[in-house]
Short mmCIF file of C-alpha atoms and ligand atoms in Angstrom, two decimals:
data_model
loop_
_atom_site.label_atom_id
_atom_site.label_comp_id
_atom_site.label_asym_id
_atom_site.label_seq_id
_atom_site.Cartn_x
_atom_site.Cartn_y
_atom_site.Cartn_z
CA UNK A 762 -279.19 25.76 -5.60
CA UNK A 763 -277.51 27.74 -8.47
CA UNK A 764 -275.22 25.40 -10.34
CA UNK A 765 -272.55 27.97 -10.96
CA UNK A 766 -270.26 29.20 -8.08
CA UNK A 767 -270.64 32.49 -7.49
CA UNK A 768 -268.25 35.25 -7.75
CA UNK A 769 -265.95 35.59 -4.21
CA UNK A 770 -262.97 36.20 -2.44
CA UNK A 771 -261.78 33.19 -0.33
CA UNK A 772 -259.84 34.81 2.78
CA UNK A 773 -258.14 31.64 4.18
CA UNK A 774 -256.96 32.08 7.85
CA UNK A 775 -253.94 29.65 8.07
CA UNK A 776 -252.71 29.97 4.59
CA UNK A 777 -249.24 28.79 5.05
CA UNK A 778 -250.44 25.61 7.25
CA UNK A 779 -250.65 22.02 6.79
CA UNK A 780 -254.34 21.80 5.65
CA UNK A 781 -254.04 24.64 2.94
CA UNK A 782 -250.97 23.10 1.62
CA UNK A 783 -251.95 19.49 1.48
CA UNK A 784 -255.93 19.85 0.70
CA UNK A 785 -257.10 23.29 -0.06
CA UNK A 786 -254.63 24.29 -2.59
CA UNK A 787 -254.52 21.31 -4.66
CA UNK A 788 -258.49 21.21 -4.53
CA UNK A 789 -258.48 24.91 -5.62
CA UNK A 790 -255.67 24.22 -8.40
CA UNK A 791 -257.77 21.12 -9.82
CA UNK A 792 -261.04 23.25 -9.86
CA UNK A 793 -259.00 25.85 -12.08
CA UNK A 794 -257.83 23.33 -14.30
CA UNK A 795 -261.64 21.84 -14.85
CA UNK A 796 -262.73 25.71 -15.25
CA UNK A 797 -264.89 25.22 -12.21
CA UNK A 798 -263.97 28.10 -10.27
CA UNK A 799 -266.13 31.09 -10.62
CA UNK A 800 -265.44 33.53 -13.36
CA UNK A 801 -264.68 36.17 -10.85
CA UNK A 802 -262.38 34.81 -8.08
CA UNK A 803 -259.43 35.05 -5.77
CA UNK A 804 -257.80 33.88 -2.58
CA UNK A 805 -256.26 36.19 -0.01
CA UNK A 806 -254.30 34.23 2.55
CA UNK A 807 -253.65 35.20 5.99
CA UNK A 808 -251.05 33.88 8.33
CA UNK A 809 -247.98 34.86 10.51
CA UNK A 810 -245.05 34.59 8.49
CA UNK A 811 -244.05 37.64 6.70
CA UNK A 812 -244.54 36.97 3.07
CA UNK A 813 -244.99 39.07 -0.24
CA UNK A 814 -247.87 38.10 -2.77
CA UNK A 815 -244.88 36.73 -4.96
CA UNK A 816 -243.40 34.67 -2.04
CA UNK A 817 -246.85 33.41 -1.07
CA UNK A 818 -247.33 32.34 -4.67
CA UNK A 819 -243.87 30.54 -4.68
CA UNK A 820 -244.94 28.84 -1.41
CA UNK A 821 -248.17 27.64 -3.08
CA UNK A 822 -246.54 26.37 -6.17
CA UNK A 823 -244.21 24.12 -3.98
CA UNK A 824 -247.25 22.81 -2.39
CA UNK A 825 -248.80 22.04 -5.55
CA UNK A 826 -245.69 20.34 -6.84
CA UNK A 827 -245.90 18.18 -3.64
CA UNK A 828 -249.63 17.42 -3.18
CA UNK A 829 -251.42 18.06 -6.63
CA UNK A 830 -252.26 14.98 -8.42
CA UNK A 831 -249.84 16.09 -11.28
CA UNK A 832 -247.27 18.99 -10.99
CA UNK A 833 -248.24 22.07 -12.63
CA UNK A 834 -247.23 23.30 -15.91
CA UNK A 835 -246.08 26.97 -16.30
CA UNK A 836 -249.03 28.43 -18.12
CA UNK A 837 -251.66 26.81 -16.21
CA UNK A 838 -249.87 27.76 -12.85
CA UNK A 839 -249.34 31.33 -13.88
CA UNK A 840 -252.99 31.97 -15.00
CA UNK A 841 -253.84 30.55 -11.48
CA UNK A 842 -251.12 32.39 -9.33
CA UNK A 843 -252.86 35.81 -10.30
CA UNK A 844 -255.85 34.96 -8.22
CA UNK A 845 -253.24 34.39 -4.99
CA UNK A 846 -252.88 37.25 -2.48
CA UNK A 847 -251.34 37.32 1.19
CA UNK A 848 -251.42 39.59 4.09
CA UNK A 849 -249.21 38.74 7.31
CA UNK A 850 -250.31 39.20 11.00
CA UNK A 851 -251.17 37.98 14.12
CA UNK A 852 -254.97 36.90 14.43
CA UNK A 853 -254.90 39.03 17.82
CA UNK A 854 -253.87 42.29 16.15
CA UNK A 855 -256.98 44.17 15.01
CA UNK A 856 -254.77 46.27 12.37
CA UNK A 857 -254.44 42.71 10.45
CA UNK A 858 -258.40 42.81 10.03
CA UNK A 859 -258.12 46.77 8.75
CA UNK A 860 -255.40 45.59 6.36
CA UNK A 861 -257.40 42.50 4.94
CA UNK A 862 -260.31 44.86 4.62
CA UNK A 863 -258.20 47.09 2.35
CA UNK A 864 -256.90 44.07 0.36
CA UNK A 865 -260.28 42.63 0.04
CA UNK A 866 -261.70 46.00 -1.56
CA UNK A 867 -258.60 45.97 -3.77
CA UNK A 868 -259.22 42.58 -4.93
CA UNK A 869 -263.03 43.28 -5.46
CA UNK A 870 -261.97 46.34 -7.80
CA UNK A 871 -259.35 44.29 -9.62
CA UNK A 872 -261.35 40.73 -9.86
CA UNK A 873 -264.71 41.94 -9.92
CA UNK A 874 -265.54 39.96 -6.87
CA UNK A 875 -268.62 42.07 -5.80
CA UNK A 876 -267.82 42.14 -2.15
CA UNK A 877 -268.84 38.33 -1.61
CA UNK A 878 -266.71 36.75 1.14
CA UNK A 879 -266.05 32.97 2.08
CA UNK A 880 -263.81 33.02 5.22
CA UNK A 881 -262.19 29.76 5.81
CA UNK A 882 -260.72 29.07 9.39
CA UNK A 883 -257.84 26.61 8.48
CA UNK A 884 -255.91 27.01 11.34
CA UNK A 885 -255.80 25.92 15.30
CA UNK A 886 -259.35 25.38 16.64
CA UNK A 887 -258.38 27.59 19.42
CA UNK A 888 -258.17 30.59 17.30
CA UNK A 889 -261.73 30.25 15.81
CA UNK A 890 -263.57 32.55 18.80
CA UNK A 891 -261.15 35.22 18.34
CA UNK A 892 -261.21 35.09 14.50
CA UNK A 893 -265.01 35.23 14.57
CA UNK A 894 -264.98 38.12 17.15
CA UNK A 895 -262.12 40.24 14.86
CA UNK A 896 -264.34 39.67 11.94
CA UNK A 897 -267.36 41.13 13.72
CA UNK A 898 -265.22 44.13 15.10
CA UNK A 899 -263.61 45.05 11.75
CA UNK A 900 -267.12 45.24 10.25
CA UNK A 901 -266.42 42.38 7.77
CA UNK A 902 -269.59 40.46 8.37
CA UNK A 903 -272.84 41.02 6.33
CA UNK A 904 -275.76 39.24 8.39
CA UNK A 905 -278.12 40.13 6.16
CA UNK A 906 -279.78 37.78 3.66
CA UNK A 907 -278.75 38.04 -0.01
CA UNK A 908 -275.83 39.89 -1.66
CA UNK A 909 -273.22 40.56 -1.11
CA UNK A 910 -272.86 37.33 1.01
CA UNK A 911 -270.60 36.49 3.87
CA UNK A 912 -270.08 32.85 4.39
CA UNK A 913 -267.91 31.04 7.25
CA UNK A 914 -266.12 27.64 6.51
CA UNK A 915 -264.94 25.78 9.73
CA UNK A 916 -262.65 22.84 10.10
CA UNK A 917 -262.93 20.38 12.50
CA UNK A 918 -262.92 19.73 15.39
CA UNK A 919 -266.06 21.27 16.53
CA UNK A 920 -265.49 21.30 20.31
CA UNK A 921 -264.14 18.63 22.31
CA UNK A 922 -267.35 17.52 23.95
CA UNK A 923 -270.98 18.52 24.05
CA UNK A 924 -270.42 21.61 26.52
CA UNK A 925 -267.20 23.01 24.32
CA UNK A 926 -269.06 22.38 21.00
CA UNK A 927 -272.38 24.34 22.40
CA UNK A 928 -270.00 27.15 23.66
CA UNK A 929 -268.20 27.51 20.21
CA UNK A 930 -271.50 27.34 18.28
CA UNK A 931 -272.76 29.95 20.64
CA UNK A 932 -269.88 32.27 19.74
CA UNK A 933 -270.17 31.84 16.20
CA UNK A 934 -274.07 32.25 16.18
CA UNK A 935 -273.22 35.83 17.93
CA UNK A 936 -271.81 36.71 14.46
CA UNK A 937 -273.05 34.61 11.59
CA UNK A 938 -276.56 33.39 10.93
CA UNK A 939 -276.63 29.49 10.98
CA UNK A 940 -277.29 29.21 7.25
CA UNK A 941 -273.88 31.38 6.83
CA UNK A 942 -272.13 28.49 8.44
CA UNK A 943 -270.28 25.75 6.65
CA UNK A 944 -268.87 23.10 9.00
CA UNK A 945 -266.56 21.05 6.81
CA UNK A 946 -266.46 17.20 7.34
CA UNK A 947 -264.23 16.15 4.33
CA UNK A 948 -266.04 12.81 4.45
CA UNK A 949 -269.00 14.12 2.94
CA UNK A 950 -267.07 15.53 0.20
CA UNK A 951 -266.14 11.97 -1.07
CA UNK A 952 -267.86 10.63 -3.97
CA UNK A 953 -268.57 7.49 -2.42
CA UNK A 954 -269.94 8.74 0.76
CA UNK A 955 -272.64 10.96 -1.48
CA UNK A 956 -273.03 8.00 -3.41
CA UNK A 957 -275.00 6.40 -0.41
CA UNK A 958 -277.99 8.57 -0.98
CA UNK A 959 -277.67 7.85 -4.66
CA UNK A 960 -277.62 4.31 -4.15
CA UNK A 961 -280.71 4.50 -1.91
CA UNK A 962 -282.75 7.03 -3.66
CA UNK A 963 -282.07 6.59 -7.07
CA UNK A 964 -282.73 2.79 -7.31
CA UNK A 965 -286.26 1.15 -6.65
CA UNK A 966 -284.74 -2.06 -5.71
CA UNK A 967 -282.85 -1.13 -2.36
CA UNK A 968 -285.04 0.99 -0.48
CA UNK A 969 -287.79 -1.57 0.21
CA UNK A 970 -285.30 -3.65 1.75
CA UNK A 971 -283.54 -1.22 3.83
CA UNK A 972 -285.21 -1.72 7.21
CA UNK A 973 -285.16 -4.15 10.17
CA UNK A 974 -287.53 -6.71 8.30
CA UNK A 975 -284.56 -7.58 5.86
CA UNK A 976 -281.31 -6.17 7.46
CA UNK A 977 -279.54 -8.29 10.00
CA UNK A 978 -277.12 -5.63 10.99
CA UNK A 979 -274.88 -2.81 9.49
CA UNK A 980 -270.88 -2.68 9.72
CA UNK A 981 -269.05 0.69 9.04
CA UNK A 982 -265.50 0.28 9.00
CA UNK A 983 -262.88 2.89 8.70
CA UNK A 984 -259.30 1.01 9.28
CA UNK A 985 -256.28 2.98 8.63
CA UNK A 986 -252.73 1.35 8.01
CA UNK A 987 -250.92 4.26 9.21
CA UNK A 988 -250.08 5.53 12.67
CA UNK A 989 -250.26 8.90 13.96
CA UNK A 990 -247.63 10.44 11.48
CA UNK A 991 -245.85 12.49 13.89
CA UNK A 992 -248.86 14.31 15.27
CA UNK A 993 -248.50 12.81 18.79
CA UNK A 994 -249.64 16.05 20.71
CA UNK A 995 -252.71 16.24 18.48
CA UNK A 996 -253.63 12.63 19.15
CA UNK A 997 -252.96 12.89 22.80
CA UNK A 998 -255.48 15.40 23.26
CA UNK A 999 -258.08 14.00 20.74
CA UNK A 1000 -258.13 10.03 20.51
CA UNK A 1001 -260.02 7.96 18.24
CA UNK A 1002 -263.62 8.87 19.15
CA UNK A 1003 -263.09 12.60 18.51
CA UNK A 1004 -260.84 12.20 15.54
CA UNK A 1005 -263.05 9.65 13.80
CA UNK A 1006 -266.20 8.90 15.05
CA UNK A 1007 -268.09 11.80 16.73
CA UNK A 1008 -267.61 13.27 12.97
CA UNK A 1009 -266.82 11.07 9.87
CA UNK A 1010 -268.61 7.65 11.00
CA UNK A 1011 -271.43 9.20 12.48
CA UNK A 1012 -272.10 11.24 9.10
CA UNK A 1013 -271.82 7.78 7.21
CA UNK A 1014 -274.04 6.32 9.57
CA UNK A 1015 -276.65 9.03 9.28
CA UNK A 1016 -276.52 8.80 5.50
CA UNK A 1017 -277.12 4.82 5.67
CA UNK A 1018 -280.01 5.21 8.31
CA UNK A 1019 -281.94 8.41 7.60
CA UNK A 1020 -285.47 8.56 6.17
CA UNK A 1021 -286.04 9.70 2.63
CA UNK A 1022 -285.62 13.50 2.51
CA UNK A 1023 -288.45 15.64 1.24
CA UNK A 1024 -286.18 16.96 -1.36
CA UNK A 1025 -282.36 17.62 -1.98
CA UNK A 1026 -282.34 20.65 -0.44
CA UNK A 1027 -279.80 21.22 2.10
CA UNK A 1028 -281.98 21.39 5.16
CA UNK A 1029 -284.52 18.92 4.07
CA UNK A 1030 -281.36 16.41 4.05
CA UNK A 1031 -279.88 17.75 7.05
CA UNK A 1032 -283.26 17.58 9.18
CA UNK A 1033 -283.50 13.88 8.41
CA UNK A 1034 -279.86 13.33 9.32
CA UNK A 1035 -280.47 15.08 12.81
CA UNK A 1036 -283.42 12.99 13.47
CA UNK A 1037 -281.07 9.83 13.15
CA UNK A 1038 -278.53 11.58 15.61
CA UNK A 1039 -281.44 12.08 17.90
CA UNK A 1040 -282.57 8.23 17.55
CA UNK A 1041 -279.04 6.88 18.76
CA UNK A 1042 -279.89 5.03 21.84
CA UNK A 1043 -278.41 6.74 24.79
CA UNK A 1044 -276.56 4.97 27.72
CA UNK A 1045 -277.65 4.23 31.14
CA UNK A 1046 -274.40 4.54 33.08
CA UNK A 1047 -270.76 3.49 32.75
CA UNK A 1048 -271.66 -0.39 32.43
CA UNK A 1049 -274.01 0.12 29.65
CA UNK A 1050 -271.24 2.17 28.18
CA UNK A 1051 -268.53 -0.65 28.64
CA UNK A 1052 -270.93 -3.49 27.25
CA UNK A 1053 -271.22 -1.94 23.82
CA UNK A 1054 -267.63 -0.52 23.47
CA UNK A 1055 -264.33 -1.93 22.85
CA UNK A 1056 -261.07 0.14 22.85
CA UNK A 1057 -257.58 -0.44 21.85
CA UNK A 1058 -254.35 0.93 21.55
CA UNK A 1059 -251.61 -0.51 19.11
CA UNK A 1060 -248.34 -1.80 20.58
CA UNK A 1061 -245.34 -2.55 18.46
CA UNK A 1062 -245.76 -4.61 15.36
CA UNK A 1063 -244.87 -8.72 15.89
CA UNK A 1064 -241.64 -8.25 13.73
CA UNK A 1065 -240.54 -5.33 15.94
CA UNK A 1066 -240.29 -2.70 13.13
CA UNK A 1067 -243.16 -0.61 13.84
CA UNK A 1068 -243.16 1.10 17.28
CA UNK A 1069 -246.18 0.93 19.63
CA UNK A 1070 -248.21 4.22 20.26
CA UNK A 1071 -246.69 4.96 23.42
CA UNK A 1072 -243.42 5.09 21.84
CA UNK A 1073 -244.16 7.64 19.21
CA UNK A 1074 -242.80 11.26 19.74
CA UNK A 1075 -244.65 13.49 22.12
CA UNK A 1076 -246.91 10.74 23.42
CA UNK A 1077 -247.22 9.50 27.17
CA UNK A 1078 -245.08 6.40 27.59
CA UNK A 1079 -248.11 5.39 29.88
CA UNK A 1080 -250.94 7.09 27.62
CA UNK A 1081 -254.33 5.68 28.14
CA UNK A 1082 -255.37 7.40 24.83
CA UNK A 1083 -257.12 4.94 22.55
CA UNK A 1084 -256.22 4.53 18.77
CA UNK A 1085 -259.06 1.73 18.14
CA UNK A 1086 -263.02 1.65 18.78
CA UNK A 1087 -265.53 -0.59 18.03
CA UNK A 1088 -269.11 0.34 19.08
CA UNK A 1089 -272.62 -1.29 18.95
CA UNK A 1090 -274.94 1.30 18.21
CA UNK A 1091 -278.78 0.96 18.05
CA UNK A 1092 -281.34 3.56 16.48
CA UNK A 1093 -284.29 3.63 18.12
CA UNK A 1094 -287.01 4.24 15.58
CA UNK A 1095 -289.35 2.33 13.57
CA UNK A 1096 -287.29 1.46 10.75
CA UNK A 1097 -284.20 0.35 12.66
CA UNK A 1098 -285.58 -1.31 15.99
CA UNK A 1099 -283.15 -4.13 17.01
CA UNK A 1100 -280.78 -3.71 14.11
CA UNK A 1101 -277.36 -3.22 15.60
CA UNK A 1102 -274.79 -0.84 13.69
CA UNK A 1103 -271.24 -1.92 14.43
CA UNK A 1104 -268.67 0.81 13.92
CA UNK A 1105 -265.07 0.24 14.13
CA UNK A 1106 -262.20 2.58 13.31
CA UNK A 1107 -258.34 2.47 14.13
CA UNK A 1108 -254.73 3.10 13.41
CA UNK A 1109 -252.29 0.70 12.41
CA UNK A 1110 -254.45 -1.84 11.21
CA UNK A 1111 -253.67 -4.73 8.59
CA UNK A 1112 -255.18 -3.06 5.74
CA UNK A 1113 -256.34 0.69 5.12
CA UNK A 1114 -260.16 0.15 4.21
CA UNK A 1115 -263.25 2.06 4.51
CA UNK A 1116 -266.43 0.37 3.87
CA UNK A 1117 -270.03 0.10 4.82
CA UNK A 1118 -271.40 -3.64 5.04
CA UNK A 1119 -275.34 -4.05 4.69
CA UNK A 1120 -275.56 -7.50 5.93
CA UNK A 1121 -279.00 -8.88 5.03
CA UNK A 1122 -280.79 -11.70 7.07
CA UNK A 1123 -280.19 -15.41 6.63
CA UNK A 1124 -282.75 -17.14 4.38
CA UNK A 1125 -285.45 -18.30 6.51
CA UNK A 1126 -285.43 -21.98 5.47
CA UNK A 1127 -282.73 -24.23 3.72
CA UNK A 1128 -284.32 -26.29 0.69
CA UNK A 1129 -281.13 -28.03 -0.17
CA UNK A 1130 -281.18 -30.79 2.51
CA UNK A 1131 -277.74 -31.46 3.44
CA UNK A 1132 -276.11 -29.69 6.44
CA UNK A 1133 -272.95 -29.07 4.24
CA UNK A 1134 -274.74 -27.30 1.70
CA UNK A 1135 -277.17 -25.39 3.90
CA UNK A 1136 -274.19 -24.38 6.44
CA UNK A 1137 -272.30 -22.89 3.28
CA UNK A 1138 -275.11 -20.41 2.47
CA UNK A 1139 -273.84 -16.97 3.39
CA UNK A 1140 -276.56 -14.06 3.84
CA UNK A 1141 -276.44 -11.54 1.23
CA UNK A 1142 -274.21 -8.65 1.86
CA UNK A 1143 -274.24 -5.25 -0.13
CA UNK A 1144 -270.83 -3.64 0.25
CA UNK A 1145 -270.26 -0.05 -0.29
CA UNK A 1146 -266.53 0.49 -0.70
CA UNK A 1147 -265.72 4.03 0.24
CA UNK A 1148 -261.84 3.67 -0.11
CA UNK A 1149 -259.64 2.16 -1.75
CA UNK A 1150 -261.30 0.36 -4.96
CA UNK A 1151 -264.22 2.79 -4.63
CA UNK A 1152 -267.47 1.08 -5.86
CA UNK A 1153 -270.49 -1.27 -4.54
CA UNK A 1154 -270.72 -5.03 -4.56
CA UNK A 1155 -273.47 -7.33 -3.73
CA UNK A 1156 -272.67 -10.80 -2.54
CA UNK A 1157 -275.20 -13.57 -3.33
CA UNK A 1158 -275.24 -17.31 -3.50
CA UNK A 1159 -274.97 -19.24 -6.65
CA UNK A 1160 -275.01 -22.94 -7.53
CA UNK A 1161 -271.35 -24.32 -8.18
CA UNK A 1162 -271.27 -26.27 -11.34
CA UNK A 1163 -271.47 -30.02 -10.83
CA UNK A 1164 -273.98 -32.94 -10.57
CA UNK A 1165 -274.41 -32.07 -6.80
CA UNK A 1166 -276.45 -29.03 -5.64
CA UNK A 1167 -273.75 -26.77 -4.06
CA UNK A 1168 -274.21 -22.97 -3.14
CA UNK A 1169 -271.21 -20.66 -3.37
CA UNK A 1170 -271.04 -16.93 -2.78
CA UNK A 1171 -270.46 -14.86 -5.77
CA UNK A 1172 -270.05 -11.00 -6.07
CA UNK A 1173 -271.38 -8.46 -8.60
CA UNK A 1174 -269.09 -5.71 -8.70
CA UNK A 1175 -269.18 -2.10 -9.60
CA UNK A 1176 -265.85 -0.02 -9.47
CA UNK A 1177 -265.64 3.81 -10.38
CA UNK A 1178 -262.33 3.41 -11.56
CA UNK A 1179 -263.52 0.89 -14.37
CA UNK A 1180 -266.77 2.67 -14.97
CA UNK A 1181 -266.05 6.03 -15.22
CA UNK A 1182 -262.87 7.75 -17.16
CA UNK A 1183 -260.50 10.32 -15.11
CA UNK A 1184 -259.70 10.50 -11.66
CA UNK A 1185 -261.93 10.98 -9.00
CA UNK A 1186 -262.48 14.65 -7.82
CA UNK A 1187 -260.77 15.45 -4.45
CA UNK A 1188 -263.21 15.71 -1.53
CA UNK A 1189 -262.35 19.49 -0.97
CA UNK A 1190 -263.06 20.18 -4.55
CA UNK A 1191 -266.66 19.67 -3.76
CA UNK A 1192 -266.77 21.31 -0.56
CA UNK A 1193 -265.32 24.37 -1.91
CA UNK A 1194 -267.66 24.95 -4.92
CA UNK A 1195 -270.67 23.79 -2.80
CA UNK A 1196 -269.91 26.79 -0.40
CA UNK A 1197 -269.30 29.14 -3.41
CA UNK A 1198 -272.90 28.11 -4.70
CA UNK A 1199 -274.44 28.36 -1.09
CA UNK A 1200 -275.17 24.84 -1.20
CA UNK A 1201 -275.00 23.27 2.41
CA UNK A 1202 -276.38 19.88 2.33
CA UNK A 1203 -272.62 18.50 2.60
CA UNK A 1204 -272.02 20.35 5.55
CA UNK A 1205 -272.57 19.53 9.35
CA UNK A 1206 -275.31 21.80 10.85
CA UNK A 1207 -275.41 22.87 14.50
CA UNK A 1208 -277.87 20.66 15.73
CA UNK A 1209 -276.30 17.68 14.31
CA UNK A 1210 -272.84 18.33 15.74
CA UNK A 1211 -274.52 18.84 19.20
CA UNK A 1212 -276.37 15.82 18.96
CA UNK A 1213 -273.50 13.55 17.91
CA UNK A 1214 -271.61 15.14 20.82
CA UNK A 1215 -274.62 14.49 23.14
CA UNK A 1216 -273.92 10.52 22.12
CA UNK A 1217 -270.40 10.50 22.15
CA UNK A 1218 -269.56 12.46 25.19
CA UNK A 1219 -270.70 9.92 27.74
CA UNK A 1220 -268.46 7.46 26.06
CA UNK A 1221 -265.29 9.86 26.41
CA UNK A 1222 -266.33 10.33 29.98
CA UNK A 1223 -266.75 6.56 30.98
CA UNK A 1224 -263.43 5.78 29.39
CA UNK A 1225 -261.84 8.51 31.39
CA UNK A 1226 -263.28 7.32 34.84
CA UNK A 1227 -262.42 3.59 33.80
CA UNK A 1228 -258.89 3.60 32.63
CA UNK A 1229 -258.16 0.89 30.24
CA UNK A 1230 -256.11 -2.10 32.08
CA UNK A 1231 -254.87 -3.79 28.99
CA UNK A 1232 -253.21 -0.95 26.75
CA UNK A 1233 -251.42 -1.76 24.59
CA UNK A 1234 -253.89 -4.42 23.33
CA UNK A 1235 -253.30 -4.90 19.36
CA UNK A 1236 -250.01 -5.29 17.59
CA UNK A 1237 -249.57 -2.83 14.69
CA UNK A 1238 -250.44 -4.36 11.59
CA UNK A 1239 -253.07 -6.75 13.06
CA UNK A 1240 -256.99 -6.55 12.75
CA UNK A 1241 -257.66 -4.78 16.20
CA UNK A 1242 -258.01 -6.17 19.64
CA UNK A 1243 -259.87 -9.40 20.59
CA UNK A 1244 -262.45 -7.49 22.54
CA UNK A 1245 -263.70 -5.95 19.06
CA UNK A 1246 -264.30 -9.42 17.80
CA UNK A 1247 -266.02 -10.61 20.82
CA UNK A 1248 -268.36 -7.55 20.62
CA UNK A 1249 -269.82 -9.32 17.50
CA UNK A 1250 -269.46 -12.77 18.50
CA UNK A 1251 -271.89 -12.28 21.41
CA UNK A 1252 -274.41 -11.49 18.72
CA UNK A 1253 -273.21 -14.46 16.76
CA UNK A 1254 -271.77 -12.39 14.18
CA UNK A 1255 -268.34 -11.54 12.76
CA UNK A 1256 -266.47 -8.33 11.26
CA UNK A 1257 -266.04 -8.90 7.44
CA UNK A 1258 -262.17 -9.47 7.32
CA UNK A 1259 -260.09 -6.18 6.50
CA UNK A 1260 -259.50 -5.92 2.81
CA UNK A 1261 -261.42 -8.95 1.65
CA UNK A 1262 -262.37 -8.31 -2.09
N1 NAP B 2475 -253.77 19.04 8.35
C1 NAP B 2475 -254.72 18.30 7.88
O1 NAP B 2475 -254.53 17.32 7.05
C2 NAP B 2475 -256.14 18.50 8.44
C3 NAP B 2475 -257.07 17.66 8.04
C4 NAP B 2475 -258.35 17.95 8.50
C5 NAP B 2475 -258.57 18.78 9.27
N2 NAP B 2475 -257.65 19.69 9.58
C6 NAP B 2475 -258.09 20.94 10.53
O2 NAP B 2475 -257.60 21.94 10.08
C7 NAP B 2475 -257.11 22.85 10.91
C8 NAP B 2475 -255.72 23.83 10.59
O3 NAP B 2475 -254.83 22.49 10.67
P1 NAP B 2475 -253.25 22.31 9.96
O4 NAP B 2475 -252.82 21.03 10.17
O5 NAP B 2475 -253.25 23.14 8.76
O6 NAP B 2475 -252.55 23.45 11.34
P2 NAP B 2475 -251.22 24.03 11.00
O7 NAP B 2475 -250.20 23.44 9.98
O8 NAP B 2475 -250.56 24.12 12.42
O9 NAP B 2475 -251.29 25.36 10.48
C9 NAP B 2475 -251.84 26.51 11.16
C10 NAP B 2475 -252.02 27.89 10.50
O10 NAP B 2475 -252.55 28.82 11.16
C11 NAP B 2475 -251.24 29.87 11.10
N3 NAP B 2475 -251.64 30.70 12.59
C12 NAP B 2475 -251.65 29.76 13.69
N4 NAP B 2475 -251.77 30.67 14.84
C13 NAP B 2475 -251.88 32.00 14.30
C14 NAP B 2475 -252.08 33.17 14.87
N5 NAP B 2475 -252.21 33.42 16.18
N6 NAP B 2475 -251.94 34.31 13.99
C15 NAP B 2475 -251.95 33.97 12.69
N7 NAP B 2475 -251.69 32.95 11.75
C16 NAP B 2475 -251.86 31.77 12.81
C17 NAP B 2475 -250.07 29.54 10.85
O11 NAP B 2475 -249.28 30.39 10.44
P3 NAP B 2475 -247.88 30.43 10.64
O12 NAP B 2475 -247.22 29.44 10.21
O13 NAP B 2475 -247.50 31.69 10.02
O14 NAP B 2475 -247.71 30.46 12.32
C18 NAP B 2475 -250.41 28.32 9.68
O15 NAP B 2475 -250.64 28.88 8.52
C19 NAP B 2475 -257.31 22.38 12.07
O16 NAP B 2475 -258.44 22.74 12.83
C20 NAP B 2475 -257.17 20.92 11.96
O17 NAP B 2475 -257.98 20.06 12.72
C21 NAP B 2475 -256.47 19.53 9.16
#
C-alpha cells in the first residue's frame, strides 16, 4: 500500500443526491483541510439536474454549510471549489458519457490527474448495472493492471438477497476486475471498528483469551433512537436485516471472530473474514430460523408522542416489515465452537448505542464463602464502544473497602475523546483515501458479500413465509421486544442494558 493517495479524478454519479451532500462532500472537504487529498485531484459530478460548474459549486458549498463539522471559510472553500466540475444528463443517455469523457480529458490536462479514474456509484442501486454498462460502452474502463487506473466504488445495498447479489456482482465482473471494485460499508470506515483489529493484534494479552475456553458469549448491539426519518418507501423494501445485519453487523462480527491474518494486506485480511462468513452455522428449516431469531416492529411511544412504524409516511398500515432483530449465531470452527454471538439492532430504541461486548466466563469456583458475596461476582466483560463515547472498557471485580470481603464490579476505561486531541475523522474520509491509494482491506469483497447473503437469505425467506402475528411488539423508546430478552434468557444470559456506562 502506498501511503500517498494517487492523483485521480473522482467521477461521482449522483452528485446532487443525499449521500453526496451529507457524507461525501463533507469528507472530501475535511480531507482538503487536512491536506490529505492527492496533490493532483478533481471531482466531476454527474446527475440529471441542469447545473453549471458554478451552480454545482454553490450547491456543494450549501451542503458543506449544512453537514461539515464546521462551516467553511471563504479562502478554504474557494481553493477547494476549484476542483469541482459538473456534467448534467440522464444515465441512460450515451451522449452523457461522451461528454463525461471529454470533461475528464480536459480535467486531466488542467489538474495533471494522469488518466486515473475513481467512479463512485452514489445513486439508486437500480442504476448500477446500467452505469457499469455505459462506462464499458463509452470505453472509460481500463481493465489492465497498472496505470492509469480505473476503480469502481459501489454503495450498499449489494443486492436484496443471494440471487440478486450474484447477478449484480456478475454484471460488475463483466466490466471490472474484482480488485478494481471497492464496495463501501461505512461501518468499516469508523475508527472504532478498525480498532477491533488493532486491539486484538497489537496487544499480547487479549489474543490468548480470545476463544471458546475463556469467552462465554459475544453481544453486538447497534441500537438507534431515531426512526426511519422519512425514508418509509426505502425501509418498506429493505427492513432491518438487509439494512443493518447483512452488511454492517456481520462485518463487525467477522472482525471480532476472524483468525489472525498473515499480514495487513487487503486480501490477507479479507480471506480471514470470508472464512468467518463461511463458518456461520446454517439453518435447517423454518423452525430452526424462528428458534434463533426475534423480530420486532415499533409501535407508538408510551406517552403517545412518537408515532409507530405503521403510522410513518409511505408505510403500509398493516406492514409486516421488521424494524428490530435479535439473532443468536454460532460460528462452527475450532476457536468458537459453542460460543453464541448475539446480534441485535433496531430503530426507535431507548438509547443510541453501538457496542461489542466480549463476555468472559464466570470464575470456576468462588473462594469467598458467603452466597451474597459470590452471587455478586459478575463475569469480566470487555466492552468495545463503537459510538457514542468511543473507546474500550474492561469490567472486573474489586474488593469493596471494609472489614468484610465484599466484591464490587469496577471499570477500566479508555475513551478516544479524552486520550486523543481533535475530532475523529469521518468514516468516509478513510474510505475515500484508501480507494485513492488502492488499499482495499476496508471494502467488502465479492465472496464475503455473497456468503453473508447466503446466511441471511433463509431468514428473510422464513420471515416472509411466517408473517409476524404480534406487530407492533415494542414501544418506541423502549429496549425492544420481550422475545429478544427471552432469546438470551433461554441460555441463562442477559443483554447489557442500552447505554450502560
Ligand atoms: N443517503 C445516505 O445517507 C446513504 C447512506 C448510506 C448509503 N447510501 C446509498 O447511497 C446511494 C445513494 O443514495 P442517496 O440517498 O444519495 O439517493 P438520492 O438522494 O435519491 O440521490 C440520487 C442521485 O442520483 C441521481 N440520479 C438518479 N437517477 C438518475 C438518472 N437516471 N440519471 C442521472 N442521475 C440520476 C439524482 O440526481 P437528480 O437529483 O438530478 O435526479 C441524485 O443525485 C444509495 O445506494 C443508498 O443506498 C445512502
